[in-house]
Amino acid sequence: MTNPLLDTSSLPRFDEIQPEHVLPAIKQVIADNRAKLDELLGSDVQPDIDAFVAPVEHMDHELGRVWSPVSHLQSVLGSTDWRDAYKQALPILTDYGTELSQNVELQRAYAEVGKRLPDDASAESRSAVEHALRDFHLAGVDLEKSAKDRFKAIMQELADVQATFEHNVVDASDAWSLHITDPDNLLGLPDMTIARAAEDAKEKSLDGWLLSLDYPTYDAVLKHADSSDLREALYRGWVTRGSELGKDPKWDNSENIERILALRHEAANLVGFNNFAEYSLATKMADTPEQVISFLRDLSAHSHSAAERELAELTGFAGTHIEAWDTAYWLEKFKQEKFSVSNEELRAYFPVATVKNGLFDLASQLYGVALSPDESVTAWHEDVRYYNVHQDGEVLGGFYTDLFARNGKRAGAWIDECVTRQQLNGFLAKPVGYLVCNFQPPDEQGVSLLTHDEVVTLFHEFGHMLHHLLTRIGFPSVSGINGVPWDAVELPSQFMENFAWNFDVLTRCSSHYQFNRPLPRELFDKLHNSRHAGAALAMQRQIELGLFDFRIHAEYEPDAPVPVLDTLDEVRTEVALIKHPDINRLPHAFSHIFAGGYAAGYYSYKWAEVLAADAFGAFEEAGIFDADTAERFREEILEVGGSREIMQAYVAFRGREPTIDALLRQAGIERS
Ligand SMILES: [Zn+2]
């Protein structure tokens, strides 16, 4: 076999995979799948789980294994070659996906399997069939030929425009930099940020410092730069990315936004929904748009006045009017003053390797799993590490970490599946994942120190990873994070964040990079006391994003589309407390909803946070390392993937349905 992408016998051969392998590999695996499917549908065998569903699931699994490295590499390497290869293969893949989900014969076969499912069929096989039947409908299987073709064309175009949207954001961010020659402008900035900016300047043969718009730099400037002008400059760069006000109009996403909304609305209409918000909810835990909107407004009703108090206190503390680029700075100063806690002081205790080890320890304590590095695994970049997860001598799966920011890499933190767990007809594939962050790269001494926020981020992503790795489900379509309603997917991750606020856990995760001591109790207490500072403001911010996303999809009118910036203004008037300047183009770089899976689903963070906070409440009640509670969480939530209706699974774990009280308590907001 000469094409390394097609080798799915073990981990992807990252040292050999090249962009030119993409097209032939994708074409090949799709051609193979088509042939196998024809054979299946052409045979006279009565379709049942083993003879029919299992092979179809296996075909999808094979395709996923070939495609996963491609989609991953284009987002972490971001070279033109990788992006081109990705964009060329995308239509073929989208085409095939729609063709499958619009295949009437396939749908009939699934319906047949569903009808003949024995009473004692496993929950996972039942869910796999039910999900498939639902998805056939959502892809327009019941439509007339012309409507079907149109649906397919929409999916094609959407995939393309969404990919362009994301690439514009990355390119616009990478192209932005600010050259500084006067060191006074850098006052207040962490040494690491300054050192990095000096290196970046040197690399471009410039004097002084070059500030770029990667997230760690942006975050450090907004939180720490004493110069309000500098903060404003970075803020302006950040909030105009991908817009007509950005550095180069060729990265303007304005038209892409309009097009994406129009296409989504049309697709939703074609399959019988009034708008894309309804379509989005067809696969989620929330039932109706009204339910989502009132959930967000209810949360806002609880936290709005607390947020007002926070802002008043902050403004009083600053002694001046607070602009959008001042909030993080004054909040940081306020925390230092009131709780004597500084992110930079804390950072010295969190070398990334120590945090990782402590986190792995926590997983061992809770779930009895052991994690060990495997140096022999090849990867796509020297920063990448690979870990095996095992228990009682059995390897459950493994994952790659790629933790540091670099040019061309998509911003943010996320996990993705490399291999989904499959155990069907005697074939076992163990789950493998990617855990990606954008932390500040190690300095010349090889030290990378995390802020506590970043520690929380790592816990969050690791929570997703455990969901992916600890699953016991054999049908890939409902295994791990697959088939889990999007608004519940953030349960395991946000649940995990809570542990990053516990002293015992942080003791294990910390070691001062110079003095080798864990985080002192006194410093932890300060951090802990500061947890609620700005929490209601942050809550309002998430509600603002969630409401904006949901409304633009729910209220879209094809004949008279309302400019998204108008809707944003309305939402901000309703819930936001921080006033943003007119140049703010939040939607233009809002990849979560325009390029990712959060379309009409950003509310999911808050929705799932209710579940996460309430679930953690069970640990608080029993003792946060309580073995029985952890085992129940693992069995009822982490292992079941999408095989079980989520509310049932939740009640099985908690003994009751969730309430928002725990979330409000966590944010320091009393229930009013
Ligand atoms: Zn997440």
XYZ file of C-alpha atoms and ligand atoms in Angstrom, residues 460-461 464 490 493 598 605, ligand 1:
8
model
C -12.069 21.116 30.147
C -10.574 19.518 27.058
C -14.047 15.774 26.564
C -20.161 20.028 27.191
C -15.852 18.923 29.957
C -22.326 25.412 17.321
C -22.390 25.811 26.809
Zn -15.839 22.021 25.195
